[in-house]
mmCIF file of C-alpha atoms in Angstrom:
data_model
loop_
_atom_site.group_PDB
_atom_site.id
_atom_site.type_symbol
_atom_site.label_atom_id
_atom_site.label_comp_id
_atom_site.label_asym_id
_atom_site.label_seq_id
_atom_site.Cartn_x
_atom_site.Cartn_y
_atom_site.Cartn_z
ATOM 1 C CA UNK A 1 -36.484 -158.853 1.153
ATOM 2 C CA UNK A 2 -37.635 -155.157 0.529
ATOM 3 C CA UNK A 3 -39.519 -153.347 3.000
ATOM 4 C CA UNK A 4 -40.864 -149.936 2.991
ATOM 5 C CA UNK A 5 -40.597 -147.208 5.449
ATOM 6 C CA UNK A 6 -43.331 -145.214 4.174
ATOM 7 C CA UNK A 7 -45.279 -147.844 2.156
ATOM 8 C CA UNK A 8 -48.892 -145.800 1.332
ATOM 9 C CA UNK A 9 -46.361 -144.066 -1.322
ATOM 10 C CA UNK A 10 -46.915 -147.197 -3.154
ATOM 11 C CA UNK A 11 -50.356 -146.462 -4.327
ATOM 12 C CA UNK A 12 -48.894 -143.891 -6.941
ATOM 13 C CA UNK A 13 -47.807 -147.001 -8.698
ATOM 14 C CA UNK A 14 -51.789 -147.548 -10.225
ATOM 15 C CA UNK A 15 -50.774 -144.438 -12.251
ATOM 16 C CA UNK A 16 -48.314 -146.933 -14.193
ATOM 17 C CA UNK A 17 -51.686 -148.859 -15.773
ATOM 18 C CA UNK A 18 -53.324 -145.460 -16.401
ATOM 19 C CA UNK A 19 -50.761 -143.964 -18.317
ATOM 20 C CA UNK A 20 -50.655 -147.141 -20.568
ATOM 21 C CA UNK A 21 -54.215 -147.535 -21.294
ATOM 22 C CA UNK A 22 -53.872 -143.335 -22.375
ATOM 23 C CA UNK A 23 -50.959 -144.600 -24.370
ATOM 24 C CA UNK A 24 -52.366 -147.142 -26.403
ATOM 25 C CA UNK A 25 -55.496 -144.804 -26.864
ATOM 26 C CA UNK A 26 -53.433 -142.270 -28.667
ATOM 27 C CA UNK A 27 -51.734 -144.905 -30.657
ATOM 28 C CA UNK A 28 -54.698 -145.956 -32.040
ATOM 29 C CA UNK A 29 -56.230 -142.469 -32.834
ATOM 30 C CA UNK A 30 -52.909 -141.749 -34.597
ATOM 31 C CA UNK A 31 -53.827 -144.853 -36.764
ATOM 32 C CA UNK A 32 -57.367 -143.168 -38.226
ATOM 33 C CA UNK A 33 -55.596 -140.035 -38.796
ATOM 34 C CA UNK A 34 -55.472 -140.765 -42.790
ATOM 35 C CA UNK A 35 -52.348 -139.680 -44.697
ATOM 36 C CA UNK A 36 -52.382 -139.229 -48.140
ATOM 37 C CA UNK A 37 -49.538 -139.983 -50.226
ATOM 38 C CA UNK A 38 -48.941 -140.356 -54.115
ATOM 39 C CA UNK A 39 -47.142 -143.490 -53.741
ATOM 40 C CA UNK A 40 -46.729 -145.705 -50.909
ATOM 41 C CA UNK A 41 -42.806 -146.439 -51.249
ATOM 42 C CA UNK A 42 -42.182 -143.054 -48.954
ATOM 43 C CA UNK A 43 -44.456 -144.497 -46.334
ATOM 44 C CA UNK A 44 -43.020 -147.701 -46.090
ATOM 45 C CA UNK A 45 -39.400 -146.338 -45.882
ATOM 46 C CA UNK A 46 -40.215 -144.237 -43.126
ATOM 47 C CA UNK A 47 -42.115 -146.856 -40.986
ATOM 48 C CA UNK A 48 -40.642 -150.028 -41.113
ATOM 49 C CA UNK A 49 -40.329 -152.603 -38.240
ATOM 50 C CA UNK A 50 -37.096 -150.826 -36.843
ATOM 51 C CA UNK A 51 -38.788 -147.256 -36.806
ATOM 52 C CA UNK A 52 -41.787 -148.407 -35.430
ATOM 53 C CA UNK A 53 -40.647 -150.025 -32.327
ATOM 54 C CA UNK A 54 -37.804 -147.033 -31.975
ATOM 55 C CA UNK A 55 -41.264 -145.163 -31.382
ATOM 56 C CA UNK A 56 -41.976 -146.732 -28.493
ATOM 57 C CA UNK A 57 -39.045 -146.993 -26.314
ATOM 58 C CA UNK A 58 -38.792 -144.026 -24.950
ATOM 59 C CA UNK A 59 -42.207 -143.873 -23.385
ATOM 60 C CA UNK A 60 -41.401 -147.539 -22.157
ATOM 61 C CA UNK A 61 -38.561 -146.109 -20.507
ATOM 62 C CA UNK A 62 -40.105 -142.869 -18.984
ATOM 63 C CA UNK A 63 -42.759 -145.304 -17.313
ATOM 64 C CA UNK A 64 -40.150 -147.573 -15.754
ATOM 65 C CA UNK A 65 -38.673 -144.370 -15.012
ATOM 66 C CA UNK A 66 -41.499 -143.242 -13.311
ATOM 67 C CA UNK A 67 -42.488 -146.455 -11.151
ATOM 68 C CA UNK A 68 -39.193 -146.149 -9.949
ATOM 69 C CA UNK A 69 -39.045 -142.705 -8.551
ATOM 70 C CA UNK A 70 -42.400 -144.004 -7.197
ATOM 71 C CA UNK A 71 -40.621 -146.621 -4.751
ATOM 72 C CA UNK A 72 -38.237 -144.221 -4.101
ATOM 73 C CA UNK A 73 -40.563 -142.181 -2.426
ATOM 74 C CA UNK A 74 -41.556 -144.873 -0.396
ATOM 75 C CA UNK A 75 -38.415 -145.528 1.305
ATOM 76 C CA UNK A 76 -37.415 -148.814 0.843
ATOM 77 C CA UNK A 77 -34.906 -150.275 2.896
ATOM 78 C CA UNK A 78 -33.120 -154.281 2.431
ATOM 79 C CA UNK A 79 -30.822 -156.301 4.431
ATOM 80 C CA UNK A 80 -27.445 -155.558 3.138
ATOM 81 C CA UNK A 81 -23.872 -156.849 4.210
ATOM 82 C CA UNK A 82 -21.836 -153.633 5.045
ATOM 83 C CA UNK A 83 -18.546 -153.545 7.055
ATOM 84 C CA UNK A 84 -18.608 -153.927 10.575
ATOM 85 C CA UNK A 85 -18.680 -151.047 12.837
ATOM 86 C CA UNK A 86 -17.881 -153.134 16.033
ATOM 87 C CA UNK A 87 -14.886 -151.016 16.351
ATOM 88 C CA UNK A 88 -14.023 -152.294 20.096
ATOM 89 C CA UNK A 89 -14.107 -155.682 21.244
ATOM 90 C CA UNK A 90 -13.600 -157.252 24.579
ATOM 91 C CA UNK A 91 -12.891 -160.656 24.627
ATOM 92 C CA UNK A 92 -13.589 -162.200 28.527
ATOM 93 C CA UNK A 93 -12.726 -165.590 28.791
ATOM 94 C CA UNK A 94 -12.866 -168.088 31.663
ATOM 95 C CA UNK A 95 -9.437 -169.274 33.769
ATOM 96 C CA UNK A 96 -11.236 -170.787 36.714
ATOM 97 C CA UNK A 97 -9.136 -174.045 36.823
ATOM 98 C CA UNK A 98 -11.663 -176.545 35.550
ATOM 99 C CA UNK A 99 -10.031 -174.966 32.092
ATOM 100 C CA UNK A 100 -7.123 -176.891 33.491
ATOM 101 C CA UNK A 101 -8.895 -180.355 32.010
ATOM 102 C CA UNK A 102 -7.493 -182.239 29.286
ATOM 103 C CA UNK A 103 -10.432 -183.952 27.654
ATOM 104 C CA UNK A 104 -9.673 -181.393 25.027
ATOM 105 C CA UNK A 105 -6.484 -181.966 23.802
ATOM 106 C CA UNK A 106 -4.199 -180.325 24.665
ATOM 107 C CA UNK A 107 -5.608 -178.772 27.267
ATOM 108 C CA UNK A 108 -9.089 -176.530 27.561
ATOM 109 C CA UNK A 109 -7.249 -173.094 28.048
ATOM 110 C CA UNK A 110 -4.223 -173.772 25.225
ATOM 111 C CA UNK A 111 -6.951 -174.541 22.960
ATOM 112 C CA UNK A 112 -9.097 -171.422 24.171
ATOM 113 C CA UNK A 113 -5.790 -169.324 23.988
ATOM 114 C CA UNK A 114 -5.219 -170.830 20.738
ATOM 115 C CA UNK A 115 -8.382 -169.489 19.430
ATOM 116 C CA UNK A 116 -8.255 -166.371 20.808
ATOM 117 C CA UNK A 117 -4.737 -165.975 19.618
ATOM 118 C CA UNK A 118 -6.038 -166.377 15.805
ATOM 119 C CA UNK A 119 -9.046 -164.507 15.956
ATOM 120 C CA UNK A 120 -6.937 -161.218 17.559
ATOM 121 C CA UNK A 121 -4.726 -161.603 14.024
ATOM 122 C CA UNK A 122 -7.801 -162.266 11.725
ATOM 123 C CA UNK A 123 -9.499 -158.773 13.077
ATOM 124 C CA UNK A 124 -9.488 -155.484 10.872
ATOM 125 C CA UNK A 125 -6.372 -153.437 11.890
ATOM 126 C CA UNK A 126 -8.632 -150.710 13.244
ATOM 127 C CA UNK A 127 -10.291 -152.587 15.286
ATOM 128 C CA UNK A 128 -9.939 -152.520 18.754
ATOM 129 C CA UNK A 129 -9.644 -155.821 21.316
ATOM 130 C CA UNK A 130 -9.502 -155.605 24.786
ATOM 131 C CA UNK A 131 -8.908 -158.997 27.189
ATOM 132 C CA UNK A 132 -10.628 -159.937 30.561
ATOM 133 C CA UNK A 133 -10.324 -162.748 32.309
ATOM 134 C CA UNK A 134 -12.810 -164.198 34.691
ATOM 135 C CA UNK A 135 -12.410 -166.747 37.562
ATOM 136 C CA UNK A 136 -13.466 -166.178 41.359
ATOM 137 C CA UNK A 137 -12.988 -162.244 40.220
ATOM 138 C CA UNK A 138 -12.832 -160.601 37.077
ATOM 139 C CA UNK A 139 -9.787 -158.334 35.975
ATOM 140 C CA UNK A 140 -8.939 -156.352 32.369
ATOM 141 C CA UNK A 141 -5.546 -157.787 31.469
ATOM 142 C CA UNK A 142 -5.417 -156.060 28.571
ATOM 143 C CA UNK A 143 -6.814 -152.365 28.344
ATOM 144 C CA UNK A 144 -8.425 -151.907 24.337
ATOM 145 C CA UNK A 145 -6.098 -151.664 21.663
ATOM 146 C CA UNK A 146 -4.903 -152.145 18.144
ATOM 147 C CA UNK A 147 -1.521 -153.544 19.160
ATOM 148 C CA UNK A 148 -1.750 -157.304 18.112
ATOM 149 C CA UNK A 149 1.305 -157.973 20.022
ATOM 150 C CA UNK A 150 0.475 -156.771 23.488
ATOM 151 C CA UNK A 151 -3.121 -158.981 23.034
ATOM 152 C CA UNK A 152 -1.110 -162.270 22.127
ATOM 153 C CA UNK A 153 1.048 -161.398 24.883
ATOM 154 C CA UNK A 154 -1.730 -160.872 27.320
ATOM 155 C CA UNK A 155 -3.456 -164.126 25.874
ATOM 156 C CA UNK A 156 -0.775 -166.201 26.519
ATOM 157 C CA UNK A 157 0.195 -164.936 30.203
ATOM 158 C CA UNK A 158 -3.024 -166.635 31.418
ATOM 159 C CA UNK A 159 -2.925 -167.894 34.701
ATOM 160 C CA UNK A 160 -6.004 -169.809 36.179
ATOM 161 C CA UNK A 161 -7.813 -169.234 39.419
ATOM 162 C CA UNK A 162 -10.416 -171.419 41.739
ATOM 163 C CA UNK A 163 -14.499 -170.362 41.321
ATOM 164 C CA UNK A 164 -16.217 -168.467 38.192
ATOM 165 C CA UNK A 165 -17.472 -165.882 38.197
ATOM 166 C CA UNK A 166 -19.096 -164.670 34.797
ATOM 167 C CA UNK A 167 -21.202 -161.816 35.967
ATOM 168 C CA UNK A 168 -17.827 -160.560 37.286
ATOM 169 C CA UNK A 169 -16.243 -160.976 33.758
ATOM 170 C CA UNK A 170 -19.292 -159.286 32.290
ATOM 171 C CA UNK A 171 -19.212 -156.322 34.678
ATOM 172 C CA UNK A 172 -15.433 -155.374 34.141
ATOM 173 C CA UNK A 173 -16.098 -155.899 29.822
ATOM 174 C CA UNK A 174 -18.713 -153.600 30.239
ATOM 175 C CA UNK A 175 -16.024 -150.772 32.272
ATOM 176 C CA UNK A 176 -13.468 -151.952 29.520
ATOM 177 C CA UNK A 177 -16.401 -150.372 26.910
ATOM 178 C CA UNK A 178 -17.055 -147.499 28.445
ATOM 179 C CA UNK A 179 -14.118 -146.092 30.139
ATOM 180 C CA UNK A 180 -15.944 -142.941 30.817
ATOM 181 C CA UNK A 181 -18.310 -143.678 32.715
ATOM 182 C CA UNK A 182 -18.651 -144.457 36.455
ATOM 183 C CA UNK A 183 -19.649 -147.802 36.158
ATOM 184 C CA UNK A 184 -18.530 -149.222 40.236
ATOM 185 C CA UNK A 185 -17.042 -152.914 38.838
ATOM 186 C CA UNK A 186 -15.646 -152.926 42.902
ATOM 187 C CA UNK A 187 -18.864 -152.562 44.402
ATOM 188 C CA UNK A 188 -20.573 -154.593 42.202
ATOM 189 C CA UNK A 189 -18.048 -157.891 42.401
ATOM 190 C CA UNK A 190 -16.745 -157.476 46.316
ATOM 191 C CA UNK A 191 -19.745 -155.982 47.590
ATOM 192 C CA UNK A 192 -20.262 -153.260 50.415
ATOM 193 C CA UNK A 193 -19.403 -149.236 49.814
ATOM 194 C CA UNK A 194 -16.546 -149.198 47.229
ATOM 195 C CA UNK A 195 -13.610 -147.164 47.364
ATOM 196 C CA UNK A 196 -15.140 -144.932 44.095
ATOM 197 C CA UNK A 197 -18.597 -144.723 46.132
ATOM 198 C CA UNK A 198 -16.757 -143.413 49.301
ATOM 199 C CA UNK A 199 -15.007 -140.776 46.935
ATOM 200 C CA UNK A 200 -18.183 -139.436 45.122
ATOM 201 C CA UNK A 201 -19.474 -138.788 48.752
ATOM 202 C CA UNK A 202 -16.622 -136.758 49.789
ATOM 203 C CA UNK A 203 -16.827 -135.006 46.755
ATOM 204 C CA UNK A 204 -20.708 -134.944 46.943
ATOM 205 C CA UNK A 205 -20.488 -133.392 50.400
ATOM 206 C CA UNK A 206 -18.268 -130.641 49.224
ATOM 207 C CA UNK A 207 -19.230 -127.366 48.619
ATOM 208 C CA UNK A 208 -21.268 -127.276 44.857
ATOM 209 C CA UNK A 209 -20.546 -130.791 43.841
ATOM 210 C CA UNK A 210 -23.157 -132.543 41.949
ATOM 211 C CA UNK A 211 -23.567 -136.368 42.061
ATOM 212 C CA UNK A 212 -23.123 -137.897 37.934
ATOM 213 C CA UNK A 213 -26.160 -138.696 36.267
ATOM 214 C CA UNK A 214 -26.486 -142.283 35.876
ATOM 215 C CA UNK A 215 -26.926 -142.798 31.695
ATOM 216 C CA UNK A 216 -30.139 -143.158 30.387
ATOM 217 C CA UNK A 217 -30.806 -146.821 29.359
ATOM 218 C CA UNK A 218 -30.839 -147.528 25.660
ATOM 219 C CA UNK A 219 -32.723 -150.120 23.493
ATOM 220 C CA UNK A 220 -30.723 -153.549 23.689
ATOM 221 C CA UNK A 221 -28.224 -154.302 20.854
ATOM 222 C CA UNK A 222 -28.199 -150.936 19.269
ATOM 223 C CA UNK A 223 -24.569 -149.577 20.258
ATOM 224 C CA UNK A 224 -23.054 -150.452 17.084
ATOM 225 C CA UNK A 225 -19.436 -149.393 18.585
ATOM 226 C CA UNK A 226 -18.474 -152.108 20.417
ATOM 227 C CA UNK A 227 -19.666 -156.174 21.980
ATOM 228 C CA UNK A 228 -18.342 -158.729 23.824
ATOM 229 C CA UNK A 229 -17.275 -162.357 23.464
ATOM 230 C CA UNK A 230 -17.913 -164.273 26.335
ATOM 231 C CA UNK A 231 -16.485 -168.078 26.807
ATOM 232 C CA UNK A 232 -16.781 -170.330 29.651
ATOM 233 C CA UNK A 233 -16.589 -173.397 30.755
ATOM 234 C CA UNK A 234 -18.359 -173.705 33.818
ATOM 235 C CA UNK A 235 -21.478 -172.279 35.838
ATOM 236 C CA UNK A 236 -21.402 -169.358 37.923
ATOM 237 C CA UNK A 237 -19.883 -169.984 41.675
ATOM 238 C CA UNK A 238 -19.563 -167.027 43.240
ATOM 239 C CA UNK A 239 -20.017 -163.151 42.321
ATOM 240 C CA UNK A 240 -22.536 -160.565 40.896
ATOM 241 C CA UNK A 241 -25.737 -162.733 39.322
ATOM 242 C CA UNK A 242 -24.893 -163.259 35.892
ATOM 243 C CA UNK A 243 -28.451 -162.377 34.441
ATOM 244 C CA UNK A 244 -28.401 -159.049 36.198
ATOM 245 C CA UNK A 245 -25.370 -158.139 35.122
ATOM 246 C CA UNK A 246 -26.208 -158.977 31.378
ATOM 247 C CA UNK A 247 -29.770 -156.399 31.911
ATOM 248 C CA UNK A 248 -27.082 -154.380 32.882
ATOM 249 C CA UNK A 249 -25.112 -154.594 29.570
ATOM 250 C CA UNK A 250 -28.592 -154.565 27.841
ATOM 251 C CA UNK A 251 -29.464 -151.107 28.879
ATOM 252 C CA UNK A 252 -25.844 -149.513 27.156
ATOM 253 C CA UNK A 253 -26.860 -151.498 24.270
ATOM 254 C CA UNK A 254 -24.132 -153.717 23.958
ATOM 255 C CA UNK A 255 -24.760 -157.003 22.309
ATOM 256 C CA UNK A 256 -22.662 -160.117 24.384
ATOM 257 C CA UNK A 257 -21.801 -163.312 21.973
ATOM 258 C CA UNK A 258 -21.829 -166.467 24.502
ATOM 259 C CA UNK A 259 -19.453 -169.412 23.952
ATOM 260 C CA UNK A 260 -20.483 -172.833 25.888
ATOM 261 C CA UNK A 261 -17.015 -174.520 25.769
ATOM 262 C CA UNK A 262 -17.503 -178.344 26.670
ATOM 263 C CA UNK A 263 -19.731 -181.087 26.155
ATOM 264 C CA UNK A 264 -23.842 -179.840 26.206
ATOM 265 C CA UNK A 265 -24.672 -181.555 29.622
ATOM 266 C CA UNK A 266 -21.184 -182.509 31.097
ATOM 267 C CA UNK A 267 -18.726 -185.176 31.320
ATOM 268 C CA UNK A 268 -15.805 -186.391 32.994
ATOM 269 C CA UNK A 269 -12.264 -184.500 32.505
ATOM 270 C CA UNK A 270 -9.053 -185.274 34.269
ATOM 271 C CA UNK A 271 -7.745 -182.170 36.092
ATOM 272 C CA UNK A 272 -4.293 -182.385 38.047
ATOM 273 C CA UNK A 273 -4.769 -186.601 38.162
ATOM 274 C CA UNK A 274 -8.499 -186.076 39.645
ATOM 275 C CA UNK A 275 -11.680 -187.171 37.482
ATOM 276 C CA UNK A 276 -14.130 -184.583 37.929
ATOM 277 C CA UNK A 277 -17.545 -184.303 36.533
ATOM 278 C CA UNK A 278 -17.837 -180.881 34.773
ATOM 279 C CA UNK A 279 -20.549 -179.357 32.235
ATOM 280 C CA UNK A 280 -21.333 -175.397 31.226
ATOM 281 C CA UNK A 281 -24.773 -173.461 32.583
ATOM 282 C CA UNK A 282 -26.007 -173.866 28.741
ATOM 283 C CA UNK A 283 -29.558 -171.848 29.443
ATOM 284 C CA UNK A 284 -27.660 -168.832 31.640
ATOM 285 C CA UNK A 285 -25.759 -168.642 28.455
ATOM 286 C CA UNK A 286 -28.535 -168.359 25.895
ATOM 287 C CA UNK A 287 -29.811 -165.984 28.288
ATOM 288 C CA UNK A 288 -27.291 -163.913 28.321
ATOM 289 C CA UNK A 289 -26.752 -163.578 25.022
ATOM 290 C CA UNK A 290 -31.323 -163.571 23.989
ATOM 291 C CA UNK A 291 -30.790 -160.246 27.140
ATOM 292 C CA UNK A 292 -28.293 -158.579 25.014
ATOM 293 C CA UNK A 293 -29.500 -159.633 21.603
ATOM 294 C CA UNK A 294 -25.929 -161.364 20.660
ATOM 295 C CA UNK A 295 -26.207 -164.708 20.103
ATOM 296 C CA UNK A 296 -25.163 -168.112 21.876
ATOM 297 C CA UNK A 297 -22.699 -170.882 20.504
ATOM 298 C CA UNK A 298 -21.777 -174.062 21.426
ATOM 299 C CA UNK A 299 -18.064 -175.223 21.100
ATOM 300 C CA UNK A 300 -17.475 -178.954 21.951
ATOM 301 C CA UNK A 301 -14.225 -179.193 20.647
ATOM 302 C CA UNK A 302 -10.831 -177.610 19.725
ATOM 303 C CA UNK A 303 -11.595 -177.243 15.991
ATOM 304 C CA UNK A 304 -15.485 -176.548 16.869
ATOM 305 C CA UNK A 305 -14.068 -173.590 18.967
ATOM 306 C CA UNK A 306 -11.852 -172.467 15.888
ATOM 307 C CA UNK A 307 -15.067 -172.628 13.914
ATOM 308 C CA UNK A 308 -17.194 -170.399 16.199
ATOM 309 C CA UNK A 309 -14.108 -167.579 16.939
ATOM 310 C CA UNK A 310 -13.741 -167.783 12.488
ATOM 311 C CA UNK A 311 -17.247 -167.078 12.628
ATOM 312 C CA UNK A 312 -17.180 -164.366 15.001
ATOM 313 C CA UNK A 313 -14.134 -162.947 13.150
ATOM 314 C CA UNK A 314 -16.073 -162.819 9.652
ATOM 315 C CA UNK A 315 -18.981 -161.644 11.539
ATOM 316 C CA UNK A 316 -17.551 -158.389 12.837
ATOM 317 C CA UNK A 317 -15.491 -157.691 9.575
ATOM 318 C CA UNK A 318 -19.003 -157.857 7.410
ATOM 319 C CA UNK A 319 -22.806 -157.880 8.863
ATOM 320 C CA UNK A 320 -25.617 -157.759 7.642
ATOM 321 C CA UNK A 321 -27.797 -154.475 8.154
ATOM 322 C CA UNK A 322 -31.331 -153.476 7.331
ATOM 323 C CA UNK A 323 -30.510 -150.412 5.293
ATOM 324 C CA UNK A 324 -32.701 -147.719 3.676
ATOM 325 C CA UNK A 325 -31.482 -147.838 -0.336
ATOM 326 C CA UNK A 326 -33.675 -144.648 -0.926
ATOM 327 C CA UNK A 327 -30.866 -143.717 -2.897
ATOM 328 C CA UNK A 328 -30.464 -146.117 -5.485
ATOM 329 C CA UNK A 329 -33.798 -145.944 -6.248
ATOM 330 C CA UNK A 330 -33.731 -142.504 -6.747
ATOM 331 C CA UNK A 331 -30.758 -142.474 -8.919
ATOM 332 C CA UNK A 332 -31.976 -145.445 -10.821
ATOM 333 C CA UNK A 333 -35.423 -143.574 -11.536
ATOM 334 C CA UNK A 334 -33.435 -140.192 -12.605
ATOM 335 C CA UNK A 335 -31.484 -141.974 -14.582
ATOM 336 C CA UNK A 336 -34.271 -144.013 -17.003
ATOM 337 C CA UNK A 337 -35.773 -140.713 -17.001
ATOM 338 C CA UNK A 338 -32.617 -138.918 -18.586
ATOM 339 C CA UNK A 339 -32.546 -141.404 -21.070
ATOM 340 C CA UNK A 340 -36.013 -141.492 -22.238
ATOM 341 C CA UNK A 341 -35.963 -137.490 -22.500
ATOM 342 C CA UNK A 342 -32.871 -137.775 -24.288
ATOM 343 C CA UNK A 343 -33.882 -140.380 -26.873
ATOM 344 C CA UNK A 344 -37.249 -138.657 -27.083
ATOM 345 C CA UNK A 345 -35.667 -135.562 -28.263
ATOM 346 C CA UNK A 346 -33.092 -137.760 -30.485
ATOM 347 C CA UNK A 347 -35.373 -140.439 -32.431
ATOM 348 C CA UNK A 348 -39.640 -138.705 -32.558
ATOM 349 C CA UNK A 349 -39.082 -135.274 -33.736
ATOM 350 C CA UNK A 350 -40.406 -136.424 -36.791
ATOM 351 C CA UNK A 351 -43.381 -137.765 -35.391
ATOM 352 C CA UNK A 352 -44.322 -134.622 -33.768
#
């Protein structure tokens, strides 16, 4: 659908019906001019059917022409499918030990590695993927990078952990974005005065230091640079509040895609010879990602999984983008107006 960025620019287009009534006018005054000739035969040779609607294409095409330019100048813009420019991704996945279960054969975290494993390969080479795994604390495994070796290699060195902690996992994908910045992952998952916050106050207390600005918060999903992918199969247990941390993630703009990984509501799953209920925090999930404006999934299965990490894959290679086509408009309009002046000049000098 085409919108318009400046749309009062459309009222130009009622010149489009005023320049054909003054057309058709001063065709039909042309008619009562009377020409005299001694024989008809000239007449007739010079205006048959083909010459007489020749006569009229140009104009035809200077109005089209015209109306075109028109919308031009109202900027219209259209949702368009353009490559991706999620250049970075971070991929933090849950290995708290309910992943351990094998109600998904063969087990939760081969077929979550498995997954992984083939979206890494089915990413543009110049893309960037970065791995964090999440459990009672949250660590980077494997820093950003294009190497598709060293991620498979990180993927499958998973080792799982008691608790969850996905505000943790969040936290340390947002430092894996945005190395730069100060942002105090220690604080923030152990609690207390970190190490970095002891260190800015030494530094602070020097002579001319100047405390870091914190960034200024930007509108939620508009760094285009870089998102997460978030799977888990559990609730939160311990750590930073999941919700907080994803306002958090909001504020640099980065959109968070949420996988629910299990049945919607729970069920029973052997782990280690023990039958334990388990089930997924479904509405922290859609939270997270409605926060962020990523979007949620639901992955019951092995294959479903597959499905949802293909999607994700296709989604970051293409997207769709509201984009302002002023252009081809413009270009369009320039060029029916070329041709009409051409053929103009070309086909009615004679009925000048």
């Amino acid at each position: 659908m085409i919108r318009f960025l400046s749309p009062e620019a459309l009222w130009l287009l009622l010149a489009g019906p005023a320049l054909v009534a003054a057309y058709v006018l001063l065709m039909r005054r042309r008619r009562k001019v009377v020409v005299r000739y001694t024989t008809l035969a000239p007449l007739r040779e010079a205006m048959g059917p083909r010459e007489s609607l020749r006569r009229h294409v140009p104009p035809l095409l200077f109005l089209f022409g015209l109306m075109v330019a028109i919308v031009a100048i109202a900027r219209p813009t259209a949702t368009v499918t353009l490559p991706s420019e999620q250049r970075t991704i971070i991929m933090a996945i849950d290995v708290s030990l309910s992943m351990r279960a094998s109600d998904i054969e063969p087990s939760r975290i081969v077929a979550a590695q498995n997954a992984a494993k083939a979206f890494v390969q089915k990413q543009p080479r110049d893309t960037r993927i970065g791995i964090v795994t999440f459990a009672g604390t949250a660590a980077l495994v494997q820093p950003p990078t294009r190497d598709r070796d060293a991620l498979v290699a990180a993927i499958e060195r998973f080792a799982l952990q008691r608790h969850t902690a996905i505000g943790s996992g969040l936290l340390v994908s947002l430092a894996a974005l945005f190395p730069d910045e100060e942002i105090d992952v220690e604080k923030a998952v152990l609690g207390g005065t970190s190490t970095r916050e002891r260190a800015q106050k030494l530094r602070a207390d020097g002579p001319g230091a100047r405390p870091r600005a914190a960034p200024k918060p930007v509108a939620p999903g508009t760094h285009r640079s870089g998102a997460i992918i978030l799977l888990t199969d559990g609730r939160r247990t311990t750590g930073p509040d999941s919700l907080e941390v994803a306002n958090l993630v909001a504020q640099r703009g980065v959109r968070v895609y949420t996988v629910g990984f299990g049945k919607t509501g729970g069920g029973p799953a052997e782990v280690d010879g023990y039958s334990m209920f388990m089930a997924f925090d479904e509405p922290t999930l859609q939270s997270i990602a409605g926060i962020t404006q990523g979007e949620y999934f639901h992955a019951p299965s092995a294959e479903e999984l597959a499905k949802v990490y293909d999607e994700l894959a296709a989604r970051f290679e293409m997207e769709r983008q509201n984009s302002e086509i002023t252009a081809f408009f413009a270009a369009l309009g320039a060029a029916l107006l070329t041709v009409a002046a051409t053929l103009s000049a070309l086909w009615l000098r004679g009925y000048a």
